[in-house]
Amino acid sequence: MARKVYYRYDAVTDSYVKVVLSRWDRIWNVAKTVFEISSVALLIFLVLYYSIDLPKEKMLREENNRLRDNLESVEKRLDVAITVMEDIAQRDNNFYRVMMQADPISDSQRYAGLERNEAYEGLSDGDLVNNVTDRSEMLDRMIYTQIKSFDSLREMASSQQDRLDHIPSIQPIAYEDMKQMASGYGYRVDPVYGTTKFHEGMDFASAVGTKVYATGAGTVLSAGWKSAYGNLIEIDHGYGYITRYAHLSKIDVKPGQKVSRGFYIGQVGNTGKSTGPHLHYEVRHNGVPQNPVNYYFQDLTPEQYADMVRASDAAAHVMD
């Protein structure tokens, strides 16, 4: 094939002069042309790649998005399940401490070898999968530990049925009869004197005449007027436990009378040092006031118990 001959116009001589290219000039021209063509082709490819999804690539991208959405959904469901298990664990620990007078299972035992990672927003796909796996292992561990705990409690309970019958373990008024938790256990401001004092029980705001029930089997120690308590009932449950029911409008038991858990004993009132109709309820063990919130595990659902704990912590007003 004949080599092309190039000419250029020479303005000085007003004639065309033959252009003679060296070998390197020819190589450079070829390389330049190849580079320009390649650049244009690459640019066209990039535009097509990012603006037009090929069928296979589009399918893979959509599938990846679906998988990520599913993983995040599983992660959130795991969060809910772990929250429920933590609530069960709290009730379980109260059962050990209150009913069995035994040490509860520690957090180190429940979460042995596991670390919680709360944040999953913005994680890469690989990290999200690992996080879901870790959370699943945590839930498995919690369930296994709880099963072992229930087995242990069942063995304890089978040999301590009389203790279970006598120890306070329900609310003194029905859940549906309680208007609100007026005050919880702990330091509160006295409604009459305005000073800070330790509130040794819980105040249940309710209408006068609302029925009050014994929270465990026992013997009535006293039933009558007692200064600031107003009309008061005291029940000895044995095993070092005594409960008090104060500010009653009516007393329907007598000293020495035997009662069972859930036995009707009187009615809510506003007697004694009281700023409104309510029941003041105390639990004492060996003479020491206990937080009553730990003694409601037999008649409340997990949701009701969680609400009771929150209400007890939040209630800062004392009615007596």
Short mmCIF file of N, CA and C in Angstrom, two decimals, residues 167-304:
data_model
loop_
_atom_site.label_atom_id
_atom_site.label_comp_id
_atom_site.label_asym_id
_atom_site.label_seq_id
_atom_site.Cartn_x
_atom_site.Cartn_y
_atom_site.Cartn_z
N ILE A 167 -45.12 -14.97 100.90
CA ILE A 167 -44.39 -13.73 100.57
C ILE A 167 -45.26 -12.82 99.70
N PRO A 168 -45.34 -11.52 100.01
CA PRO A 168 -46.13 -10.58 99.19
C PRO A 168 -45.68 -10.61 97.73
N SER A 169 -46.65 -10.71 96.81
CA SER A 169 -46.25 -10.80 95.39
C SER A 169 -47.29 -10.28 94.42
N ILE A 170 -48.32 -9.54 94.93
CA ILE A 170 -49.29 -8.92 94.03
C ILE A 170 -49.52 -7.48 94.48
N GLN A 171 -50.19 -6.69 93.65
CA GLN A 171 -50.57 -5.34 94.05
C GLN A 171 -51.69 -5.40 95.08
N PRO A 172 -51.74 -4.44 96.01
CA PRO A 172 -52.80 -4.45 97.03
C PRO A 172 -54.15 -3.99 96.50
N ILE A 173 -54.17 -3.32 95.35
CA ILE A 173 -55.44 -2.99 94.70
C ILE A 173 -55.34 -3.46 93.24
N ALA A 174 -56.49 -3.73 92.63
CA ALA A 174 -56.50 -4.24 91.26
C ALA A 174 -55.90 -3.20 90.31
N TYR A 175 -55.20 -3.68 89.31
CA TYR A 175 -54.53 -2.79 88.35
C TYR A 175 -55.51 -1.83 87.71
N GLU A 176 -56.70 -2.31 87.38
CA GLU A 176 -57.69 -1.46 86.71
C GLU A 176 -58.33 -0.44 87.65
N ASP A 177 -58.18 -0.63 88.97
CA ASP A 177 -58.76 0.30 89.94
C ASP A 177 -57.81 1.44 90.29
N MET A 178 -56.56 1.34 89.87
CA MET A 178 -55.58 2.35 90.22
C MET A 178 -55.64 3.52 89.24
N LYS A 179 -55.85 4.73 89.76
CA LYS A 179 -55.88 5.91 88.90
C LYS A 179 -54.48 6.26 88.41
N GLN A 180 -53.54 6.26 89.34
CA GLN A 180 -52.15 6.56 88.99
C GLN A 180 -51.24 6.18 90.14
N MET A 181 -49.94 6.12 89.84
CA MET A 181 -48.96 5.91 90.89
C MET A 181 -48.62 7.28 91.46
N ALA A 182 -49.11 7.55 92.67
CA ALA A 182 -48.95 8.89 93.25
C ALA A 182 -47.52 9.11 93.72
N SER A 183 -46.93 8.10 94.30
CA SER A 183 -45.55 8.25 94.76
C SER A 183 -44.89 6.90 94.89
N GLY A 184 -43.63 6.87 94.53
CA GLY A 184 -42.86 5.64 94.65
C GLY A 184 -42.03 5.62 95.92
N TYR A 185 -41.20 4.61 96.01
CA TYR A 185 -40.34 4.38 97.17
C TYR A 185 -39.09 5.24 97.06
N GLY A 186 -38.67 5.84 98.17
CA GLY A 186 -37.44 6.62 98.16
C GLY A 186 -37.66 8.02 98.72
N TYR A 187 -36.65 8.87 98.54
CA TYR A 187 -36.73 10.23 99.08
C TYR A 187 -37.72 11.07 98.29
N ARG A 188 -38.65 11.72 98.99
CA ARG A 188 -39.67 12.55 98.39
C ARG A 188 -39.89 13.79 99.27
N VAL A 189 -40.60 14.78 98.72
CA VAL A 189 -40.92 15.99 99.47
C VAL A 189 -42.24 15.79 100.22
N ASP A 190 -42.22 16.02 101.53
CA ASP A 190 -43.41 15.88 102.35
C ASP A 190 -44.46 16.90 101.91
N PRO A 191 -45.72 16.46 101.65
CA PRO A 191 -46.74 17.38 101.14
C PRO A 191 -47.25 18.38 102.17
N VAL A 192 -47.04 18.07 103.46
CA VAL A 192 -47.53 18.95 104.53
C VAL A 192 -46.43 19.88 105.02
N TYR A 193 -45.26 19.31 105.32
CA TYR A 193 -44.19 20.10 105.92
C TYR A 193 -43.20 20.65 104.89
N GLY A 194 -43.23 20.13 103.66
CA GLY A 194 -42.34 20.64 102.63
C GLY A 194 -40.89 20.21 102.77
N THR A 195 -40.61 19.29 103.67
CA THR A 195 -39.24 18.82 103.88
C THR A 195 -39.02 17.51 103.11
N THR A 196 -37.76 17.19 102.88
CA THR A 196 -37.43 15.94 102.19
C THR A 196 -37.40 14.80 103.21
N LYS A 197 -38.08 13.74 102.88
CA LYS A 197 -38.09 12.58 103.78
C LYS A 197 -38.05 11.30 102.95
N PHE A 198 -37.74 10.20 103.63
CA PHE A 198 -37.70 8.91 102.94
C PHE A 198 -39.09 8.28 102.98
N HIS A 199 -39.65 8.04 101.81
CA HIS A 199 -40.98 7.44 101.70
C HIS A 199 -40.80 5.93 101.70
N GLU A 200 -41.33 5.26 102.72
CA GLU A 200 -41.03 3.84 102.94
C GLU A 200 -41.96 2.89 102.21
N GLY A 201 -42.86 3.42 101.38
CA GLY A 201 -43.76 2.56 100.63
C GLY A 201 -44.12 3.15 99.30
N MET A 202 -45.30 2.79 98.80
CA MET A 202 -45.81 3.34 97.55
C MET A 202 -47.23 3.83 97.78
N ASP A 203 -47.58 4.95 97.14
CA ASP A 203 -48.93 5.51 97.24
C ASP A 203 -49.70 5.22 95.95
N PHE A 204 -50.84 4.55 96.08
CA PHE A 204 -51.71 4.25 94.95
C PHE A 204 -52.92 5.18 95.02
N ALA A 205 -53.01 6.16 94.13
CA ALA A 205 -54.18 7.03 94.11
C ALA A 205 -55.37 6.26 93.56
N SER A 206 -56.48 6.27 94.30
CA SER A 206 -57.67 5.55 93.88
C SER A 206 -58.87 6.12 94.63
N ALA A 207 -60.07 5.82 94.15
CA ALA A 207 -61.29 6.36 94.74
C ALA A 207 -61.56 5.76 96.12
N VAL A 208 -62.15 6.55 96.99
CA VAL A 208 -62.56 6.04 98.29
C VAL A 208 -63.52 4.86 98.08
N GLY A 209 -63.29 3.80 98.80
CA GLY A 209 -64.14 2.61 98.68
C GLY A 209 -63.56 1.54 97.78
N THR A 210 -62.46 1.84 97.08
CA THR A 210 -61.80 0.82 96.25
C THR A 210 -61.31 -0.32 97.13
N LYS A 211 -61.55 -1.54 96.71
CA LYS A 211 -61.20 -2.71 97.53
C LYS A 211 -59.68 -2.89 97.63
N VAL A 212 -59.25 -3.30 98.82
CA VAL A 212 -57.84 -3.56 99.11
C VAL A 212 -57.69 -5.03 99.45
N TYR A 213 -56.60 -5.65 98.94
CA TYR A 213 -56.42 -7.10 99.10
C TYR A 213 -55.08 -7.41 99.77
N ALA A 214 -55.06 -8.49 100.55
CA ALA A 214 -53.81 -8.98 101.13
C ALA A 214 -52.90 -9.46 100.00
N THR A 215 -51.63 -9.13 100.08
CA THR A 215 -50.72 -9.46 98.98
C THR A 215 -50.02 -10.81 99.18
N GLY A 216 -50.28 -11.45 100.30
CA GLY A 216 -49.73 -12.77 100.55
C GLY A 216 -50.44 -13.39 101.74
N ALA A 217 -50.33 -14.70 101.89
CA ALA A 217 -50.96 -15.36 103.03
C ALA A 217 -50.29 -14.92 104.32
N GLY A 218 -51.08 -14.82 105.40
CA GLY A 218 -50.51 -14.41 106.68
C GLY A 218 -51.55 -14.25 107.75
N THR A 219 -51.14 -13.61 108.85
CA THR A 219 -52.02 -13.38 110.00
C THR A 219 -52.09 -11.88 110.27
N VAL A 220 -53.30 -11.36 110.48
CA VAL A 220 -53.47 -9.93 110.76
C VAL A 220 -52.88 -9.61 112.13
N LEU A 221 -51.89 -8.71 112.15
CA LEU A 221 -51.25 -8.30 113.40
C LEU A 221 -52.07 -7.22 114.10
N SER A 222 -52.48 -6.22 113.32
CA SER A 222 -53.27 -5.12 113.90
C SER A 222 -54.23 -4.61 112.84
N ALA A 223 -55.33 -4.02 113.32
CA ALA A 223 -56.34 -3.48 112.41
C ALA A 223 -57.09 -2.37 113.13
N GLY A 224 -56.67 -1.14 112.91
CA GLY A 224 -57.29 -0.02 113.60
C GLY A 224 -56.54 1.27 113.34
N TRP A 225 -56.87 2.28 114.13
CA TRP A 225 -56.28 3.61 113.96
C TRP A 225 -54.84 3.63 114.47
N LYS A 226 -53.95 4.27 113.68
CA LYS A 226 -52.56 4.44 114.12
C LYS A 226 -52.03 5.78 113.63
N SER A 227 -52.25 6.80 114.41
CA SER A 227 -51.77 8.18 114.20
C SER A 227 -51.77 8.59 112.74
N ALA A 228 -50.59 8.95 112.20
CA ALA A 228 -50.49 9.49 110.84
C ALA A 228 -50.94 8.49 109.78
N TYR A 229 -50.88 7.19 110.09
CA TYR A 229 -51.30 6.18 109.13
C TYR A 229 -52.82 6.16 108.96
N GLY A 230 -53.55 6.76 109.89
CA GLY A 230 -55.00 6.65 109.84
C GLY A 230 -55.42 5.22 110.14
N ASN A 231 -56.45 4.76 109.48
CA ASN A 231 -56.87 3.36 109.63
C ASN A 231 -55.84 2.46 108.94
N LEU A 232 -55.25 1.58 109.74
CA LEU A 232 -54.11 0.78 109.27
C LEU A 232 -54.34 -0.70 109.53
N ILE A 233 -53.94 -1.52 108.53
CA ILE A 233 -53.91 -2.98 108.70
C ILE A 233 -52.47 -3.43 108.54
N GLU A 234 -52.00 -4.27 109.48
CA GLU A 234 -50.68 -4.88 109.39
C GLU A 234 -50.85 -6.39 109.31
N ILE A 235 -50.15 -7.01 108.37
CA ILE A 235 -50.24 -8.47 108.20
C ILE A 235 -48.85 -9.07 108.32
N ASP A 236 -48.73 -10.08 109.17
CA ASP A 236 -47.49 -10.83 109.32
C ASP A 236 -47.54 -12.04 108.39
N HIS A 237 -46.63 -12.09 107.43
CA HIS A 237 -46.63 -13.18 106.44
C HIS A 237 -45.65 -14.29 106.80
N GLY A 238 -44.93 -14.13 107.89
CA GLY A 238 -43.90 -15.11 108.20
C GLY A 238 -42.66 -14.85 107.35
N TYR A 239 -41.63 -15.63 107.61
CA TYR A 239 -40.37 -15.50 106.87
C TYR A 239 -39.80 -14.08 106.94
N GLY A 240 -40.18 -13.35 107.99
CA GLY A 240 -39.64 -12.02 108.20
C GLY A 240 -40.39 -10.91 107.50
N TYR A 241 -41.50 -11.22 106.82
CA TYR A 241 -42.23 -10.22 106.03
C TYR A 241 -43.47 -9.69 106.74
N ILE A 242 -43.64 -8.37 106.70
CA ILE A 242 -44.84 -7.70 107.20
C ILE A 242 -45.27 -6.67 106.16
N THR A 243 -46.57 -6.57 105.90
CA THR A 243 -47.09 -5.54 104.99
C THR A 243 -48.02 -4.61 105.75
N ARG A 244 -48.08 -3.34 105.28
CA ARG A 244 -48.94 -2.33 105.89
C ARG A 244 -49.83 -1.71 104.83
N TYR A 245 -51.10 -1.47 105.21
CA TYR A 245 -52.09 -0.88 104.31
C TYR A 245 -52.71 0.29 105.07
N ALA A 246 -52.41 1.53 104.65
CA ALA A 246 -52.76 2.69 105.47
C ALA A 246 -53.79 3.61 104.80
N HIS A 247 -54.37 4.52 105.65
CA HIS A 247 -55.33 5.56 105.25
C HIS A 247 -56.66 4.95 104.78
N LEU A 248 -57.01 3.78 105.29
CA LEU A 248 -58.22 3.09 104.84
C LEU A 248 -59.50 3.80 105.32
N SER A 249 -60.54 3.67 104.52
CA SER A 249 -61.85 4.19 104.92
C SER A 249 -62.64 3.12 105.66
N LYS A 250 -62.28 1.85 105.43
CA LYS A 250 -62.99 0.75 106.06
C LYS A 250 -62.05 -0.42 106.28
N ILE A 251 -62.17 -1.06 107.45
CA ILE A 251 -61.37 -2.24 107.79
C ILE A 251 -62.31 -3.42 107.95
N ASP A 252 -62.03 -4.52 107.23
CA ASP A 252 -62.92 -5.68 107.26
C ASP A 252 -62.22 -6.95 107.73
N VAL A 253 -61.15 -6.81 108.52
CA VAL A 253 -60.48 -7.96 109.14
C VAL A 253 -60.21 -7.62 110.60
N LYS A 254 -59.88 -8.63 111.39
CA LYS A 254 -59.61 -8.45 112.81
C LYS A 254 -58.24 -9.02 113.16
N PRO A 255 -57.58 -8.49 114.20
CA PRO A 255 -56.30 -9.05 114.62
C PRO A 255 -56.41 -10.55 114.91
N GLY A 256 -55.42 -11.29 114.46
CA GLY A 256 -55.40 -12.74 114.64
C GLY A 256 -56.06 -13.50 113.51
N GLN A 257 -56.75 -12.79 112.61
CA GLN A 257 -57.45 -13.47 111.50
C GLN A 257 -56.44 -13.95 110.45
N LYS A 258 -56.66 -15.16 109.93
CA LYS A 258 -55.82 -15.70 108.87
C LYS A 258 -56.35 -15.21 107.52
N VAL A 259 -55.45 -14.82 106.66
CA VAL A 259 -55.83 -14.37 105.32
C VAL A 259 -54.95 -15.07 104.28
N SER A 260 -55.45 -15.15 103.08
CA SER A 260 -54.68 -15.72 101.96
C SER A 260 -54.38 -14.62 100.95
N ARG A 261 -53.50 -14.90 100.01
CA ARG A 261 -53.19 -13.91 98.99
C ARG A 261 -54.45 -13.58 98.18
N GLY A 262 -54.73 -12.29 98.00
CA GLY A 262 -55.91 -11.86 97.26
C GLY A 262 -57.16 -11.75 98.12
N PHE A 263 -57.03 -11.97 99.44
CA PHE A 263 -58.18 -11.90 100.36
C PHE A 263 -58.55 -10.43 100.58
N TYR A 264 -59.83 -10.10 100.45
CA TYR A 264 -60.31 -8.74 100.66
C TYR A 264 -60.17 -8.36 102.13
N ILE A 265 -59.53 -7.19 102.43
CA ILE A 265 -59.28 -6.81 103.82
C ILE A 265 -59.86 -5.44 104.18
N GLY A 266 -60.11 -4.58 103.20
CA GLY A 266 -60.61 -3.25 103.52
C GLY A 266 -60.79 -2.41 102.27
N GLN A 267 -60.95 -1.07 102.49
CA GLN A 267 -61.20 -0.17 101.37
C GLN A 267 -60.33 1.08 101.45
N VAL A 268 -59.98 1.60 100.27
CA VAL A 268 -59.17 2.82 100.17
C VAL A 268 -59.90 3.98 100.83
N GLY A 269 -59.14 4.86 101.50
CA GLY A 269 -59.74 6.02 102.14
C GLY A 269 -58.83 7.23 102.13
N ASN A 270 -59.07 8.15 103.07
CA ASN A 270 -58.32 9.40 103.14
C ASN A 270 -58.14 9.78 104.60
N THR A 271 -57.87 8.77 105.46
CA THR A 271 -57.76 8.99 106.89
C THR A 271 -56.32 9.23 107.30
N GLY A 272 -56.13 9.85 108.50
CA GLY A 272 -54.79 10.12 108.98
C GLY A 272 -54.16 11.28 108.24
N LYS A 273 -52.85 11.31 108.19
CA LYS A 273 -52.09 12.37 107.50
C LYS A 273 -52.10 12.07 106.00
N SER A 274 -53.12 12.58 105.31
CA SER A 274 -53.31 12.27 103.90
C SER A 274 -53.84 13.49 103.18
N THR A 275 -53.37 13.71 101.95
CA THR A 275 -53.80 14.88 101.17
C THR A 275 -54.80 14.52 100.08
N GLY A 276 -55.24 13.25 100.05
CA GLY A 276 -56.21 12.83 99.06
C GLY A 276 -56.43 11.33 99.14
N PRO A 277 -57.53 10.84 98.58
CA PRO A 277 -57.82 9.40 98.65
C PRO A 277 -56.71 8.57 98.01
N HIS A 278 -56.14 7.67 98.77
CA HIS A 278 -55.09 6.79 98.24
C HIS A 278 -54.81 5.67 99.24
N LEU A 279 -54.07 4.68 98.78
CA LEU A 279 -53.60 3.61 99.66
C LEU A 279 -52.09 3.73 99.79
N HIS A 280 -51.62 3.83 101.02
CA HIS A 280 -50.18 3.78 101.28
C HIS A 280 -49.84 2.33 101.62
N TYR A 281 -48.92 1.73 100.85
CA TYR A 281 -48.60 0.30 100.99
C TYR A 281 -47.11 0.14 101.28
N GLU A 282 -46.81 -0.67 102.30
CA GLU A 282 -45.41 -0.93 102.66
C GLU A 282 -45.14 -2.43 102.72
N VAL A 283 -43.90 -2.79 102.38
CA VAL A 283 -43.41 -4.15 102.57
C VAL A 283 -42.14 -4.05 103.42
N ARG A 284 -42.10 -4.80 104.53
CA ARG A 284 -40.92 -4.80 105.40
C ARG A 284 -40.41 -6.23 105.55
N HIS A 285 -39.08 -6.34 105.54
CA HIS A 285 -38.46 -7.65 105.73
C HIS A 285 -37.48 -7.53 106.88
N ASN A 286 -37.73 -8.29 107.93
CA ASN A 286 -36.93 -8.21 109.15
C ASN A 286 -36.85 -6.78 109.67
N GLY A 287 -37.98 -6.06 109.54
CA GLY A 287 -38.08 -4.71 110.06
C GLY A 287 -37.55 -3.64 109.13
N VAL A 288 -36.96 -4.02 108.01
CA VAL A 288 -36.36 -3.05 107.09
C VAL A 288 -37.31 -2.80 105.92
N PRO A 289 -37.66 -1.52 105.63
CA PRO A 289 -38.55 -1.24 104.48
C PRO A 289 -37.93 -1.72 103.17
N GLN A 290 -38.77 -2.33 102.32
CA GLN A 290 -38.36 -2.81 101.01
C GLN A 290 -39.07 -1.99 99.92
N ASN A 291 -38.50 -1.96 98.74
CA ASN A 291 -39.18 -1.28 97.63
C ASN A 291 -40.31 -2.20 97.14
N PRO A 292 -41.57 -1.80 97.32
CA PRO A 292 -42.69 -2.67 96.94
C PRO A 292 -42.72 -3.03 95.46
N VAL A 293 -42.06 -2.22 94.60
CA VAL A 293 -42.12 -2.50 93.17
C VAL A 293 -41.53 -3.87 92.85
N ASN A 294 -40.71 -4.40 93.75
CA ASN A 294 -40.12 -5.72 93.53
C ASN A 294 -41.05 -6.87 93.93
N TYR A 295 -42.27 -6.53 94.38
CA TYR A 295 -43.17 -7.54 94.92
C TYR A 295 -44.50 -7.62 94.16
N TYR A 296 -44.45 -7.38 92.84
CA TYR A 296 -45.69 -7.43 92.05
C TYR A 296 -45.59 -8.43 90.90
N PHE A 297 -44.75 -9.44 91.04
CA PHE A 297 -44.44 -10.28 89.90
C PHE A 297 -45.48 -11.35 89.58
N GLN A 298 -46.50 -11.51 90.43
CA GLN A 298 -47.46 -12.59 90.17
C GLN A 298 -48.71 -12.15 89.42
N ASP A 299 -49.02 -10.86 89.41
CA ASP A 299 -50.30 -10.46 88.81
C ASP A 299 -50.18 -9.42 87.71
N LEU A 300 -48.97 -9.06 87.31
CA LEU A 300 -48.79 -8.06 86.26
C LEU A 300 -48.15 -8.67 85.04
N THR A 301 -48.60 -8.25 83.86
CA THR A 301 -47.94 -8.67 82.62
C THR A 301 -46.61 -7.95 82.53
N PRO A 302 -45.69 -8.40 81.64
CA PRO A 302 -44.41 -7.69 81.48
C PRO A 302 -44.62 -6.21 81.14
N GLU A 303 -45.63 -5.91 80.32
CA GLU A 303 -45.88 -4.52 79.94
C GLU A 303 -46.37 -3.72 81.15
N GLN A 304 -47.29 -4.29 81.93
CA GLN A 304 -47.80 -3.61 83.12
C GLN A 304 -46.69 -3.41 84.16
#
